[in-house]
Every structure is written in C-alpha cells, then in structure tokens.
Short mmCIF file of C-alpha atoms (C1' of nucleotides) in Angstrom, two decimals:
data_model
loop_
_atom_site.label_atom_id
_atom_site.label_comp_id
_atom_site.label_asym_id
_atom_site.label_seq_id
_atom_site.Cartn_x
_atom_site.Cartn_y
_atom_site.Cartn_z
CA UNK A 1 -54.95 -20.70 43.55
CA UNK A 2 -54.39 -17.22 41.61
CA UNK A 3 -57.70 -16.93 39.76
CA UNK A 4 -61.36 -17.96 40.58
CA UNK A 5 -61.59 -21.74 39.63
CA UNK A 6 -64.48 -23.27 38.72
CA UNK A 7 -63.17 -26.46 37.48
CA UNK A 8 -66.49 -28.93 36.76
CA UNK A 9 -68.48 -26.87 35.81
CA UNK A 10 -70.79 -30.17 34.53
CA UNK A 11 -70.75 -28.98 29.90
CA UNK A 12 -74.37 -27.30 30.23
CA UNK A 13 -75.22 -24.08 32.59
CA UNK A 14 -74.08 -21.74 30.43
CA UNK A 15 -76.50 -18.88 28.85
CA UNK A 16 -79.15 -17.63 30.78
CA UNK A 17 -80.20 -21.22 30.96
CA UNK A 18 -82.99 -23.78 31.35
CA UNK A 19 -85.38 -22.04 33.80
CA UNK A 20 -85.59 -23.75 36.99
CA UNK A 21 -86.25 -27.77 37.21
CA UNK A 22 -83.17 -28.56 35.41
CA UNK A 23 -81.91 -31.02 32.23
CA UNK A 24 -84.11 -31.25 29.98
CA UNK A 25 -82.96 -28.71 26.35
CA UNK A 26 -79.76 -29.73 24.54
CA UNK A 27 -80.02 -27.30 22.23
CA UNK A 28 -78.23 -27.11 18.65
CA UNK A 29 -76.17 -24.66 19.95
CA UNK A 30 -75.13 -26.33 23.01
CA UNK A 31 -74.53 -29.34 21.85
CA UNK A 32 -72.17 -28.14 19.08
CA UNK A 33 -70.30 -25.79 21.83
CA UNK A 34 -69.66 -29.59 23.94
CA UNK A 35 -68.72 -30.27 20.59
CA UNK A 36 -65.99 -28.57 19.93
CA UNK A 37 -65.37 -27.98 23.63
CA UNK A 38 -64.85 -31.76 24.26
CA UNK A 39 -62.85 -32.41 20.90
CA UNK A 40 -60.65 -29.25 22.38
CA UNK A 41 -59.89 -30.42 26.05
CA UNK A 42 -59.15 -34.04 23.50
CA UNK A 43 -56.26 -32.47 21.17
CA UNK A 44 -55.45 -30.17 24.85
CA UNK A 45 -54.53 -33.24 26.69
CA UNK A 46 -51.92 -34.97 24.22
CA UNK A 47 -50.21 -31.51 23.06
CA UNK A 48 -49.66 -30.88 26.91
CA UNK A 49 -49.29 -34.40 27.67
CA UNK A 50 -46.61 -34.34 25.25
CA UNK A 51 -45.44 -30.75 24.98
CA UNK A 52 -45.72 -29.12 28.23
CA UNK A 53 -47.86 -26.76 29.04
CA UNK A 54 -45.07 -24.20 27.28
CA UNK A 55 -44.22 -26.27 24.71
CA UNK A 56 -47.73 -26.36 24.14
CA UNK A 57 -49.30 -23.45 21.88
CA UNK A 58 -52.73 -22.89 21.85
CA UNK A 59 -53.28 -22.56 17.91
CA UNK A 60 -51.78 -25.99 17.54
CA UNK A 61 -54.59 -27.14 19.89
CA UNK A 62 -57.13 -25.57 18.65
CA UNK A 63 -55.95 -26.27 14.84
CA UNK A 64 -55.79 -30.66 15.80
CA UNK A 65 -59.95 -29.85 17.52
CA UNK A 66 -60.49 -27.96 14.17
CA UNK A 67 -61.45 -23.98 15.78
CA UNK A 68 -59.84 -21.48 15.93
CA UNK A 69 -57.45 -20.58 18.96
CA UNK A 70 -59.74 -17.56 19.48
CA UNK A 71 -62.05 -20.31 20.47
CA UNK A 72 -59.78 -21.79 23.17
CA UNK A 73 -59.96 -18.50 24.85
CA UNK A 74 -63.90 -17.78 24.17
CA UNK A 75 -64.47 -21.24 25.97
CA UNK A 76 -61.48 -21.72 28.33
CA UNK A 77 -60.12 -17.85 29.04
CA UNK A 78 -56.69 -18.44 29.75
CA UNK A 79 -54.07 -21.23 28.76
CA UNK A 80 -53.76 -21.92 32.76
CA UNK A 81 -57.39 -22.25 32.71
CA UNK A 82 -57.70 -24.76 29.65
CA UNK A 83 -54.30 -26.94 31.43
CA UNK A 84 -56.61 -27.05 34.87
CA UNK A 85 -59.84 -27.76 33.14
CA UNK A 86 -57.69 -30.88 31.31
CA UNK A 87 -55.99 -32.09 34.95
CA UNK A 88 -60.34 -32.23 35.77
CA UNK A 89 -60.99 -33.88 33.14
CA UNK A 90 -58.53 -36.74 33.25
CA UNK A 91 -59.66 -37.41 36.43
CA UNK A 92 -62.64 -36.89 36.57
CA UNK A 93 -62.90 -39.90 33.23
CA UNK A 94 -60.55 -42.64 35.50
CA UNK A 95 -63.59 -41.95 38.05
CA UNK A 96 -65.89 -42.80 35.42
CA UNK A 97 -63.91 -45.32 34.29
CA UNK A 98 -63.04 -47.82 36.79
CA UNK A 99 -65.92 -50.47 36.99
CA UNK A 100 -67.95 -50.40 40.96
CA UNK A 101 -66.68 -53.63 41.87
CA UNK A 102 -63.30 -51.76 42.39
CA UNK A 103 -64.23 -48.05 43.98
CA UNK A 104 -66.40 -50.06 46.73
CA UNK A 105 -63.93 -50.59 49.43
CA UNK A 106 -63.90 -53.44 51.78
CA UNK A 107 -65.57 -56.11 49.71
CA UNK A 108 -63.95 -59.86 49.11
CA UNK A 109 -60.29 -60.43 49.62
CA UNK A 110 -57.60 -58.61 50.10
CA UNK A 111 -54.95 -60.06 48.01
CA UNK A 112 -58.09 -60.95 45.10
CA UNK A 113 -59.21 -56.98 45.13
CA UNK A 114 -55.64 -56.71 44.67
CA UNK A 115 -55.37 -58.15 41.44
CA UNK A 116 -57.98 -56.99 39.83
CA UNK A 117 -57.00 -53.67 41.28
CA UNK A 118 -54.12 -54.00 38.85
CA UNK A 119 -55.27 -55.58 35.92
CA UNK A 120 -57.51 -52.78 35.66
CA UNK A 121 -55.23 -50.18 36.58
CA UNK A 122 -52.60 -51.39 34.37
CA UNK A 123 -55.34 -51.97 31.37
CA UNK A 124 -56.25 -47.57 31.93
CA UNK A 125 -52.65 -47.01 31.94
CA UNK A 126 -52.80 -48.93 28.50
CA UNK A 127 -55.45 -46.65 27.17
CA UNK A 128 -54.59 -43.23 28.67
CA UNK A 129 -50.44 -42.82 28.68
CA UNK A 130 -51.00 -39.32 29.10
CA UNK A 131 -52.38 -39.63 32.47
CA UNK A 132 -49.10 -40.28 33.83
CA UNK A 133 -47.69 -37.65 31.59
CA UNK A 134 -49.66 -35.00 31.97
CA UNK A 135 -49.43 -35.01 35.98
CA UNK A 136 -45.56 -35.70 35.82
CA UNK A 137 -45.53 -32.77 33.77
CA UNK A 138 -47.23 -30.57 36.30
CA UNK A 139 -45.44 -32.05 39.14
CA UNK A 140 -41.96 -31.39 37.98
CA UNK A 141 -43.13 -27.61 37.01
CA UNK A 142 -43.71 -27.13 41.01
CA UNK A 143 -46.63 -24.46 39.62
CA UNK A 144 -48.90 -23.29 42.21
CA UNK A 145 -51.21 -25.38 40.59
CA UNK A 146 -49.50 -28.37 41.78
CA UNK A 147 -50.81 -27.78 45.53
CA UNK A 148 -54.35 -27.40 44.53
CA UNK A 149 -54.45 -30.56 42.52
CA UNK A 150 -52.30 -32.43 44.82
CA UNK A 151 -55.41 -31.20 46.90
CA UNK A 152 -58.45 -32.21 44.55
CA UNK A 153 -57.53 -35.36 43.17
CA UNK A 154 -54.78 -37.07 44.76
CA UNK A 155 -54.57 -36.66 48.43
CA UNK A 156 -57.80 -38.55 48.08
CA UNK A 157 -56.79 -41.20 46.06
CA UNK A 158 -53.32 -42.07 48.06
CA UNK A 159 -55.98 -42.47 51.61
CA UNK A 160 -57.89 -44.31 49.81
CA UNK A 161 -54.62 -47.17 49.23
CA UNK A 162 -53.60 -46.90 52.32
CA UNK A 163 -55.45 -48.80 54.71
CA UNK A 164 -56.05 -51.40 51.76
CA UNK A 165 -52.12 -51.48 51.72
CA UNK A 166 -52.34 -52.17 55.42
CA UNK A 167 -53.88 -54.88 55.31
CA UNK A 168 -52.39 -56.73 53.21
CA UNK A 169 -49.05 -56.42 54.97
CA UNK A 170 -51.47 -57.56 58.29
CA UNK A 171 -52.60 -60.67 56.25
CA UNK A 172 -48.97 -61.63 54.93
CA UNK A 173 -49.24 -60.53 51.33
CA UNK A 174 -46.64 -57.59 51.35
CA UNK A 175 -43.77 -56.95 53.41
CA UNK A 176 -43.72 -54.15 55.94
CA UNK A 177 -42.37 -51.09 54.66
CA UNK A 178 -43.47 -47.49 54.51
CA UNK A 179 -47.24 -47.98 52.95
CA UNK A 180 -46.60 -44.81 51.36
CA UNK A 181 -43.47 -46.37 49.41
CA UNK A 182 -45.62 -49.33 48.05
CA UNK A 183 -48.34 -47.23 46.82
CA UNK A 184 -45.62 -45.36 44.82
CA UNK A 185 -44.04 -48.36 43.69
CA UNK A 186 -47.35 -50.48 42.50
CA UNK A 187 -48.28 -47.03 40.62
CA UNK A 188 -45.08 -46.82 39.08
CA UNK A 189 -44.28 -50.00 38.35
CA UNK A 190 -48.10 -50.08 36.42
CA UNK A 191 -47.70 -46.42 34.99
CA UNK A 192 -43.85 -47.34 33.58
CA UNK A 193 -44.05 -49.33 30.10
CA UNK A 194 -46.96 -47.28 28.66
CA UNK A 195 -45.57 -44.02 29.96
CA UNK A 196 -42.27 -44.41 27.89
CA UNK A 197 -43.53 -46.63 25.50
CA UNK A 198 -41.88 -45.30 22.90
CA UNK A 199 -38.38 -45.75 24.46
CA UNK A 200 -38.90 -49.64 25.65
CA UNK A 201 -39.58 -49.80 21.96
CA UNK A 202 -36.74 -48.52 21.16
CA UNK A 203 -34.50 -50.23 23.13
CA UNK A 204 -36.27 -53.25 24.06
CA UNK A 205 -37.62 -53.86 21.08
CA UNK A 206 -41.01 -54.97 22.69
CA UNK A 207 -44.05 -53.84 22.19
CA UNK A 208 -45.94 -52.81 24.87
CA UNK A 209 -49.44 -51.87 23.60
CA UNK A 210 -50.47 -55.23 22.58
CA UNK A 211 -53.59 -57.02 24.72
CA UNK A 212 -50.83 -59.63 25.31
CA UNK A 213 -48.46 -57.20 26.58
CA UNK A 214 -50.91 -55.82 28.72
CA UNK A 215 -52.12 -58.59 30.11
CA UNK A 216 -49.08 -60.30 31.01
CA UNK A 217 -47.23 -57.44 32.68
CA UNK A 218 -50.94 -56.73 35.11
CA UNK A 219 -49.92 -60.63 35.92
CA UNK A 220 -46.11 -59.75 36.63
CA UNK A 221 -46.68 -56.84 38.95
CA UNK A 222 -48.95 -58.91 40.76
CA UNK A 223 -47.00 -61.48 41.14
CA UNK A 224 -43.67 -59.15 42.25
CA UNK A 225 -46.11 -57.25 44.90
CA UNK A 226 -48.04 -59.85 46.49
CA UNK A 227 -46.78 -62.65 48.30
CA UNK A 228 -48.79 -66.00 48.94
CA UNK A 229 -50.88 -64.46 46.44
CA UNK A 230 -51.15 -67.36 44.07
CA UNK B 1 -29.58 -38.15 12.43
CA UNK B 2 -31.03 -34.89 11.42
CA UNK B 3 -27.53 -33.06 11.52
CA UNK B 4 -24.08 -34.67 12.49
CA UNK B 5 -23.76 -35.34 15.88
CA UNK B 6 -20.38 -35.22 17.51
CA UNK B 7 -21.77 -35.97 20.92
CA UNK B 8 -19.19 -36.12 23.43
CA UNK B 9 -16.61 -34.01 22.08
CA UNK B 10 -14.19 -34.55 25.20
CA UNK B 11 -14.24 -30.75 26.48
CA UNK B 12 -10.87 -29.76 25.03
CA UNK B 13 -9.61 -30.10 21.07
CA UNK B 14 -11.19 -27.02 20.24
CA UNK B 15 -8.83 -24.77 17.86
CA UNK B 16 -5.23 -25.83 16.00
CA UNK B 17 -4.25 -27.67 19.57
CA UNK B 18 -1.59 -29.38 21.26
CA UNK B 19 0.48 -29.62 18.50
CA UNK B 20 0.77 -33.60 18.59
CA UNK B 21 1.16 -35.52 21.95
CA UNK B 22 -2.46 -34.49 23.29
CA UNK B 23 -3.18 -33.36 26.86
CA UNK B 24 -1.00 -30.87 28.33
CA UNK B 25 -2.52 -27.39 28.18
CA UNK B 26 -5.06 -26.30 29.76
CA UNK B 27 -4.44 -21.99 28.85
CA UNK B 28 -6.55 -20.09 30.75
CA UNK B 29 -8.89 -19.48 27.74
CA UNK B 30 -10.45 -22.94 27.61
CA UNK B 31 -10.74 -23.17 31.32
CA UNK B 32 -12.61 -20.54 30.97
CA UNK B 33 -14.48 -21.78 28.02
CA UNK B 34 -15.07 -25.46 29.86
CA UNK B 35 -16.13 -23.64 32.96
CA UNK B 36 -19.02 -21.36 30.65
CA UNK B 37 -19.80 -24.97 29.01
CA UNK B 38 -20.35 -26.92 32.56
CA UNK B 39 -22.44 -23.73 34.00
CA UNK B 40 -24.49 -24.11 30.19
CA UNK B 41 -24.93 -27.66 30.70
CA UNK B 42 -26.36 -27.46 34.31
CA UNK B 43 -28.37 -25.03 33.88
CA UNK B 44 -29.99 -26.01 31.22
CA UNK B 45 -30.45 -29.77 32.44
CA UNK B 46 -32.22 -27.86 35.20
CA UNK B 47 -34.47 -26.04 32.05
CA UNK B 48 -35.51 -29.00 29.78
CA UNK B 49 -36.24 -31.76 32.62
CA UNK B 50 -38.83 -29.14 33.89
CA UNK B 51 -39.87 -27.85 30.83
CA UNK B 52 -39.55 -29.81 28.19
CA UNK B 53 -37.40 -28.75 24.98
CA UNK B 54 -39.74 -26.09 23.63
CA UNK B 55 -40.75 -25.02 26.65
CA UNK B 56 -36.99 -24.13 28.11
CA UNK B 57 -35.46 -20.87 26.43
CA UNK B 58 -32.43 -21.03 25.59
CA UNK B 59 -32.32 -17.16 26.48
CA UNK B 60 -33.30 -18.28 30.55
CA UNK B 61 -30.80 -20.87 30.37
CA UNK B 62 -28.08 -18.64 29.59
CA UNK B 63 -28.85 -15.93 32.32
CA UNK B 64 -29.05 -18.45 34.88
CA UNK B 65 -25.57 -19.99 33.66
CA UNK B 66 -24.60 -15.96 33.59
CA UNK B 67 -23.75 -15.78 29.91
CA UNK B 68 -25.54 -14.07 26.74
CA UNK B 69 -27.60 -16.54 24.36
CA UNK B 70 -25.59 -16.06 22.29
CA UNK B 71 -22.65 -18.03 23.79
CA UNK B 72 -24.81 -21.02 23.58
CA UNK B 73 -24.90 -20.98 20.07
CA UNK B 74 -21.68 -20.17 19.80
CA UNK B 75 -20.63 -23.41 21.86
CA UNK B 76 -23.62 -25.81 20.81
CA UNK B 77 -24.52 -24.06 17.79
CA UNK B 78 -28.50 -24.77 17.99
CA UNK B 79 -30.75 -26.14 20.63
CA UNK B 80 -30.82 -29.86 19.09
CA UNK B 81 -27.49 -29.97 19.81
CA UNK B 82 -27.98 -28.24 23.17
CA UNK B 83 -30.51 -30.83 24.17
CA UNK B 84 -28.14 -33.91 23.11
CA UNK B 85 -25.31 -33.13 25.11
CA UNK B 86 -27.25 -32.49 28.43
CA UNK B 87 -28.15 -35.85 27.55
CA UNK B 88 -25.03 -37.60 27.09
CA UNK B 89 -23.54 -35.63 29.81
CA UNK B 90 -26.49 -37.35 31.94
CA UNK B 91 -25.31 -40.18 31.43
CA UNK B 92 -21.88 -39.96 31.45
CA UNK B 93 -22.00 -38.12 34.90
CA UNK B 94 -24.24 -41.58 35.64
CA UNK B 95 -21.75 -43.56 34.64
CA UNK B 96 -19.01 -41.59 36.58
CA UNK B 97 -20.69 -42.27 39.69
CA UNK B 98 -21.40 -45.66 39.64
CA UNK B 99 -18.69 -47.32 42.24
CA UNK B 100 -17.10 -50.29 40.03
CA UNK B 101 -18.49 -53.22 42.61
CA UNK B 102 -21.82 -52.30 41.21
CA UNK B 103 -20.23 -51.95 37.17
CA UNK B 104 -18.54 -54.62 37.14
CA UNK B 105 -20.50 -58.04 36.30
CA UNK B 106 -20.76 -61.78 38.39
CA UNK B 107 -19.34 -61.03 41.62
CA UNK B 108 -20.99 -62.00 44.93
CA UNK B 109 -24.13 -63.10 45.84
CA UNK B 110 -27.11 -62.36 43.59
CA UNK B 111 -29.23 -60.66 46.21
CA UNK B 112 -26.67 -58.62 47.94
CA UNK B 113 -25.49 -57.65 44.75
CA UNK B 114 -29.22 -56.41 44.03
CA UNK B 115 -29.13 -54.88 47.78
CA UNK B 116 -26.36 -52.79 46.74
CA UNK B 117 -26.99 -51.80 43.04
CA UNK B 118 -30.57 -51.07 44.24
CA UNK B 119 -28.95 -48.42 47.02
CA UNK B 120 -26.57 -47.07 45.06
CA UNK B 121 -29.32 -46.30 42.75
CA UNK B 122 -31.81 -45.13 44.62
CA UNK B 123 -29.30 -42.57 45.87
CA UNK B 124 -28.78 -41.49 42.35
CA UNK B 125 -32.53 -40.93 41.67
CA UNK B 126 -32.77 -38.45 44.61
CA UNK B 127 -29.54 -37.05 44.31
CA UNK B 128 -30.55 -36.21 40.38
CA UNK B 129 -34.29 -36.11 39.33
CA UNK B 130 -32.97 -34.42 36.31
CA UNK B 131 -32.01 -37.52 34.88
CA UNK B 132 -34.86 -39.05 34.95
CA UNK B 133 -37.13 -36.48 34.38
CA UNK B 134 -35.54 -35.43 31.27
CA UNK B 135 -35.56 -39.25 30.01
CA UNK B 136 -39.62 -39.15 29.76
CA UNK B 137 -39.49 -35.53 28.43
CA UNK B 138 -37.43 -37.26 25.24
CA UNK B 139 -40.07 -40.26 25.27
CA UNK B 140 -42.68 -38.21 25.31
CA UNK B 141 -41.14 -36.30 22.44
CA UNK B 142 -41.33 -39.22 19.71
CA UNK B 143 -38.57 -37.48 18.16
CA UNK B 144 -35.77 -38.76 16.47
CA UNK B 145 -33.62 -38.21 18.87
CA UNK B 146 -34.73 -40.77 20.83
CA UNK B 147 -33.88 -43.88 18.93
CA UNK B 148 -29.91 -42.14 19.18
CA UNK B 149 -30.43 -42.14 22.52
CA UNK B 150 -32.14 -45.47 22.90
CA UNK B 151 -29.51 -47.13 20.67
CA UNK B 152 -26.05 -45.19 22.50
CA UNK B 153 -26.94 -44.83 26.08
CA UNK B 154 -30.36 -47.72 27.10
CA UNK B 155 -29.66 -50.15 25.21
CA UNK B 156 -26.37 -51.39 26.67
CA UNK B 157 -28.12 -50.87 30.62
CA UNK B 158 -30.92 -52.99 30.05
CA UNK B 159 -29.02 -56.31 28.31
CA UNK B 160 -26.58 -55.59 31.03
CA UNK B 161 -29.15 -55.72 33.20
CA UNK B 162 -31.44 -58.60 31.97
CA UNK B 163 -28.85 -61.54 32.54
CA UNK B 164 -29.18 -60.46 36.21
CA UNK B 165 -32.52 -60.40 36.91
CA UNK B 166 -32.53 -64.22 35.15
CA UNK B 167 -30.40 -65.47 37.89
CA UNK B 168 -32.72 -64.22 40.32
CA UNK B 169 -35.41 -65.38 38.95
CA UNK B 170 -33.49 -69.26 38.60
CA UNK B 171 -32.37 -68.57 42.07
CA UNK B 172 -35.84 -68.77 43.19
CA UNK B 173 -35.55 -64.75 44.41
CA UNK B 174 -37.38 -63.41 42.02
CA UNK B 175 -40.65 -64.54 40.64
CA UNK B 176 -41.03 -66.27 36.66
CA UNK B 177 -42.38 -62.79 34.85
CA UNK B 178 -40.67 -61.03 31.61
CA UNK B 179 -37.27 -59.73 33.03
CA UNK B 180 -38.07 -56.99 30.80
CA UNK B 181 -41.18 -56.38 33.07
CA UNK B 182 -39.13 -56.46 35.91
CA UNK B 183 -36.09 -54.09 34.90
CA UNK B 184 -39.08 -51.33 34.38
CA UNK B 185 -40.62 -51.75 37.82
CA UNK B 186 -37.17 -51.17 39.47
CA UNK B 187 -36.33 -48.74 37.95
CA UNK B 188 -39.74 -47.21 38.01
CA UNK B 189 -39.57 -47.80 41.61
CA UNK B 190 -36.50 -46.90 42.40
CA UNK B 191 -37.15 -43.22 40.68
CA UNK B 192 -40.85 -42.06 41.09
CA UNK B 193 -40.20 -41.04 45.12
CA UNK B 194 -37.74 -38.56 43.64
CA UNK B 195 -39.29 -37.95 40.13
CA UNK B 196 -42.37 -36.97 41.37
CA UNK B 197 -41.03 -35.81 45.20
CA UNK B 198 -43.09 -32.23 44.90
CA UNK B 199 -45.96 -33.99 44.02
CA UNK B 200 -46.07 -36.30 47.13
CA UNK B 201 -44.84 -33.71 50.14
CA UNK B 202 -48.35 -32.21 48.51
CA UNK B 203 -50.52 -35.04 48.58
CA UNK B 204 -48.70 -37.12 51.81
CA UNK B 205 -46.62 -34.71 53.43
CA UNK B 206 -44.13 -37.06 53.10
CA UNK B 207 -40.05 -35.47 51.83
CA UNK B 208 -38.68 -38.37 50.71
CA UNK B 209 -35.68 -36.11 50.17
CA UNK B 210 -34.28 -36.82 53.64
CA UNK B 211 -31.23 -39.48 54.20
CA UNK B 212 -33.26 -41.22 55.88
CA UNK B 213 -36.06 -41.64 53.58
CA UNK B 214 -34.29 -41.92 50.59
CA UNK B 215 -32.37 -45.41 52.53
CA UNK B 216 -36.16 -46.28 53.90
CA UNK B 217 -37.12 -46.08 50.34
CA UNK B 218 -34.06 -48.12 48.88
CA UNK B 219 -34.74 -51.05 52.12
CA UNK B 220 -38.19 -50.80 50.59
CA UNK B 221 -37.88 -51.54 47.29
CA UNK B 222 -35.04 -54.46 47.93
CA UNK B 223 -37.67 -55.65 50.25
CA UNK B 224 -41.11 -56.05 47.62
CA UNK B 225 -38.65 -57.49 45.00
CA UNK B 226 -36.52 -59.94 46.77
CA UNK B 227 -38.21 -63.34 48.14
CA UNK B 228 -35.86 -65.06 50.67
CA UNK B 229 -33.10 -62.45 50.30
CA UNK B 230 -33.62 -61.31 53.90
"C1'" DG C 1 5.58 -5.91 20.30
"C1'" DT C 2 2.87 -6.44 16.66
"C1'" DT C 3 -0.88 -9.96 14.92
"C1'" DT C 4 -4.54 -12.85 15.66
"C1'" DT C 5 -6.56 -16.12 17.69
"C1'" DC C 6 -11.45 -16.65 20.10
"C1'" DA C 7 -14.65 -16.18 24.23
"C1'" DT C 8 -18.15 -13.62 24.98
"C1'" DT C 9 -21.39 -9.37 24.10
"C1'" DA C 10 -24.45 -6.48 22.12
"C1'" DT C 11 -27.90 -6.14 18.37
"C1'" DC C 12 -30.90 -7.26 15.08
"C1'" DC C 13 -34.52 -10.46 13.04
"C1'" DC C 14 -38.59 -12.56 11.49
"C1'" DA C 15 -41.09 -16.63 13.24
"C1'" DA C 16 -44.44 -17.75 16.46
"C1'" DT C 17 -47.26 -17.48 20.54
"C1'" DG C 18 -50.89 -15.91 24.19
"C1'" DG C 19 -54.59 -12.56 24.10
"C1'" DA C 20 -57.70 -8.90 22.92
"C1'" DT C 21 -60.92 -7.00 20.28
"C1'" DA C 22 -64.25 -6.43 16.35
"C1'" DG C 23 -66.52 -8.89 13.44
"C1'" DT C 24 -70.58 -12.23 11.15
"C1'" DG C 25 -74.61 -15.38 10.35
"C1'" DA C 26 -76.76 -19.23 12.36
"C1'" DA C 27 -79.40 -20.48 16.43
"C1'" DT C 28 -82.81 -18.89 19.42
"C1'" DT C 29 -85.91 -15.42 21.54
"C1'" DG C 30 -89.74 -13.12 21.92
"C1'" DC D 1 -90.74 -12.18 11.67
"C1'" DA D 2 -87.44 -9.14 13.67
"C1'" DA D 3 -84.61 -8.69 17.45
"C1'" DT D 4 -81.25 -10.77 20.00
"C1'" DT D 5 -77.90 -14.27 21.09
"C1'" DC D 6 -73.80 -16.21 20.89
"C1'" DA D 7 -70.18 -19.96 18.75
"C1'" DC D 8 -67.30 -18.56 15.91
"C1'" DT D 9 -63.78 -16.13 12.77
"C1'" DA D 10 -60.89 -13.05 11.30
"C1'" DT D 11 -57.15 -10.09 13.04
"C1'" DC D 12 -54.46 -7.05 15.30
"C1'" DC D 13 -50.97 -6.22 19.07
"C1'" DA D 14 -47.20 -6.77 22.19
"C1'" DT D 15 -44.09 -10.13 23.73
"C1'" DT D 16 -40.70 -13.72 23.42
"C1'" DG D 17 -38.37 -17.28 21.11
"C1'" DG D 18 -34.13 -19.47 18.64
"C1'" DG D 19 -31.12 -17.99 14.99
"C1'" DA D 20 -27.98 -14.86 12.38
"C1'" DT D 21 -23.87 -11.22 12.52
"C1'" DA D 22 -20.36 -7.44 13.95
"C1'" DA D 23 -18.23 -5.87 17.70
"C1'" DT D 24 -14.61 -5.93 21.51
"C1'" DG D 25 -10.77 -7.56 23.74
"C1'" DA D 26 -8.15 -9.53 26.19
"C1'" DA D 27 -5.23 -13.87 25.36
"C1'" DA D 28 -2.31 -16.79 22.51
"C1'" DA D 29 1.35 -16.88 19.00
"C1'" DC D 30 4.56 -15.20 16.13
#
DNA sequence: GTTTTCATTATCCCAATGGATAGTGAATTG
DNA sequence: CAATTCACTATCCATTGGGATAATGAAAAC
C-alpha cells in the first residue's frame, strides 16, 4: 500500500512501444530485457524464499542472475517491488500450471475431483517448494504487503475451496468440521514434506523428492482425508 | 559442526564456581546474568523466527532485551551460537511443557492418547508459533546446523511417534499409508493455523488465536485423522 | 578494606548492503 | 548514416551489520 504498485505489468509495455494494435514486435532489445527480467525473478525467488526479505541481498540475487546489481534497480526500482513481483510471479505461474479440469468448478464427482486436485497440488508443491517457503516468509513478516497478497491472491483461492469442501462434507466424504480448518490442513499436508525436505531427509532418512515418494504422498493425503472415497 | 558446540550449558557453571558439591549459590551476579541471558534468548527467538538468521540483527535483539549488543557477544560469542541456543531452548521448553501422561508411552487406549496428544500439541503450537517458524527457517537454510538439530532433537521425536502411528493403523484407526507421511501431515495440520495466523486472518477473517478456535481446531484434527475414534 | 572478578557499556573497525548517479555502447529510429 | 534510446556497467555514498577492544563499576573474594 505504501508505493504505487503495478504488480503484473505483462512483460512488454515499456518504451513508447507498439503503436496501437498491440503485439507484433518482440524486438531484440525487449527480448533481452525479458530474458534478464526472468533471470532476476528466478534468482530472487530462490534467495527470498531461503533467506527471507532482509536476509536476501540484491547483489547476490543479481550475481546469480548474471547481471550487475544496478540492473535490479533499473527494472524493479526497489527491493520491495522485486519482492512483490516475485510473489505475483509465483501465483501467476501456479495459475498457469493448473490444468483446466481442476480450475473448472463443479464438474465430475466430488471425491474424484478431490483426488485429482490433491495429486496435482502435491506435484506442484514438490516442483516449487519456494512457493510455500516464500508465503511463509511473507506471512511471518506481518508487513503491510501481507494484506495486499492475501487480498489479491489468497482470499480467492480460499473462497474457491470452501464450497467444494462443504459439498464433500454433505456427501459424507469429509467429517463435519470448520471448512477453513480443513482447507488449512489439506494445504499443509500437501506442502509439508517438500517445504521441509532437507530436515526430513536428515531426521528420517526418507527422500521425498522422488517421483514414487511424491505419488505415494498424494495417495496418502487422499486416503487420510477422504472417507468412503476409495 | 564448525565450532565447538556446548549447547545446553545448564544456566550456572561459569566462574570458578561452586567448589565441588554443586548447587547452593545463586549469587546476585549469577541471578542477574541469568535474567539477561533469558531476556536475550526470548528476544532472539522472536527476531530469528520472524526475520530468519541473516535478517535478524544482533543490535535489534539486544535492544529488545534491554542491553547493549556487546552483551550478546559476551554471553554467546557468535550469532551462530545464539541461534543454536535459541533452538535448544525451544525444544527444552517443549519437553518441559509436555505433561507426563503424554511423554509416557504405551499407557491407555491408542485413540484416546492420540486425542490427548493432539489437544496438547495444538495448544502448544498456538502458544509458541515461533517454534514452527524457527524450525522452518532452519530447514530452509540448509546450513550445517540442520543436521545437528535433526540429529539432536527431531529424530528422537519422530522415532517416538512412528510405533504409535503404526499401532493406530493396526487397530484400524488410521489408514495404512507410510507412517512418515502421517507424522508429517499431523504435525503440519496442527501447526498451520498458528504458523500462518496473520495471513489466515487477512485472507479468511477468522482469528485462530482464541481459546475456542484453538480447541475447535484440535477437535477438527482429531476428527479428520482418526477413524472410528469418536 | 583492599584486591580481584566480571556483567555491562562505550567505541571502534571494516565488510556488506540498498540506493543513487554517471557513463557506455549496441540497437533503434528517423 | 546521424541522432537517440535504453539495457547494462562502474562507482560512489550513507547506513547497518557482526565483531573486537578497552573501560567502568558494583559484587565477590581475600
């Protein structure tokens, strides 16, 4: 809320740009810029999620992205803005990776859809552990950004889950407890093994980052949560 | 592993100290030192868990504890050592808060013991959200400390849970899935609402930090996980 | 009561950090 | 091809961070 947030400026739109009709010219320069931009974003995601906002250094991020740290300022102006863009990128990528049969509501049997969702989501968490990590970093910080992220990205997902949970409760596939608790528990159960992968490996010797373990965990989540669902 | 870790030096043992037989003299000086020591520890816990290892500043920690930052060096020598002690403190406090009927294994009916444990643990997570936060920070960092903590504090707890989970599976109170997954899911389910309390409040409007919500969540966890358990 | 210990502060040091400014040279534009 | 734009580098600056050292003064030891 502090400064003017533009958040999801869609890749190209800088410069005096394409006359009117849009599209058309990726222009070597813009291509390069886009390339650096995403290199920085990827690097930032890793650093922010691992070291936290203040722990991550712009110079380290820049170095990993193969640019000078001034470049970050050129593109994102401030560290805060880079952080915001990183969060925005996370959710957009998640959205884009989500197959349509999951995002489309209300089709098919509820338990079957639950299973499909869980399997997809567990895979997502395994692929991108930075997502959960970054969100936790942000939540813990309790900065003013939190309200913005919650409003913009999280509330929607939540609202989207709730009726689905209630439907499963109505059909007796889930116990009747506060749906909010259920959403949290499911989410947590899917994320945890990958969020803490290193710790779990050290403590139990089990490596969750294998195809087999990922699938098994997804099955486990489904079996634990679903009643009479097979 | 880097430097010599003494970890749980039990409060007094400094100076040429008590001749031989131990105990006896709290001595004004030692009392004061102990007081400062725990003030620093408490402050450090908050800062480390919120900002991460590198994000937390010794000066800020010291200020909150009402001392000069040099004091920290006097007591803990390095930031790393303070971090270790903070982690050690967490687990010792957890141990000390755990009622005996929970730590004593094998007594009573398994489902009932599950319920008891969950209710205690959910309360613990609500009281001390820094615990989960700090452990996540540590796990994410993947520093060499992780192996040490896992070895010293986490492995044991895990080993302790597993047979219990298996017993519940044998009696049909839990589905037959990898017990490691179960432990993770249960843990995550208990921690999540408090780990992310601010975010959840912002996204759903529900405040989990009330006596009622805490109890409800514990009930929810029990109902979700336990079969035929009432 | 004098000496010694040591919890605590007051400073100093230097590396690192976020940010700011002035280039620089290839791509773009006319 | 000359003029201009702009992705990107090179530096500079003030602040902060962790760590080190010397000083202080009340408590402890003798």
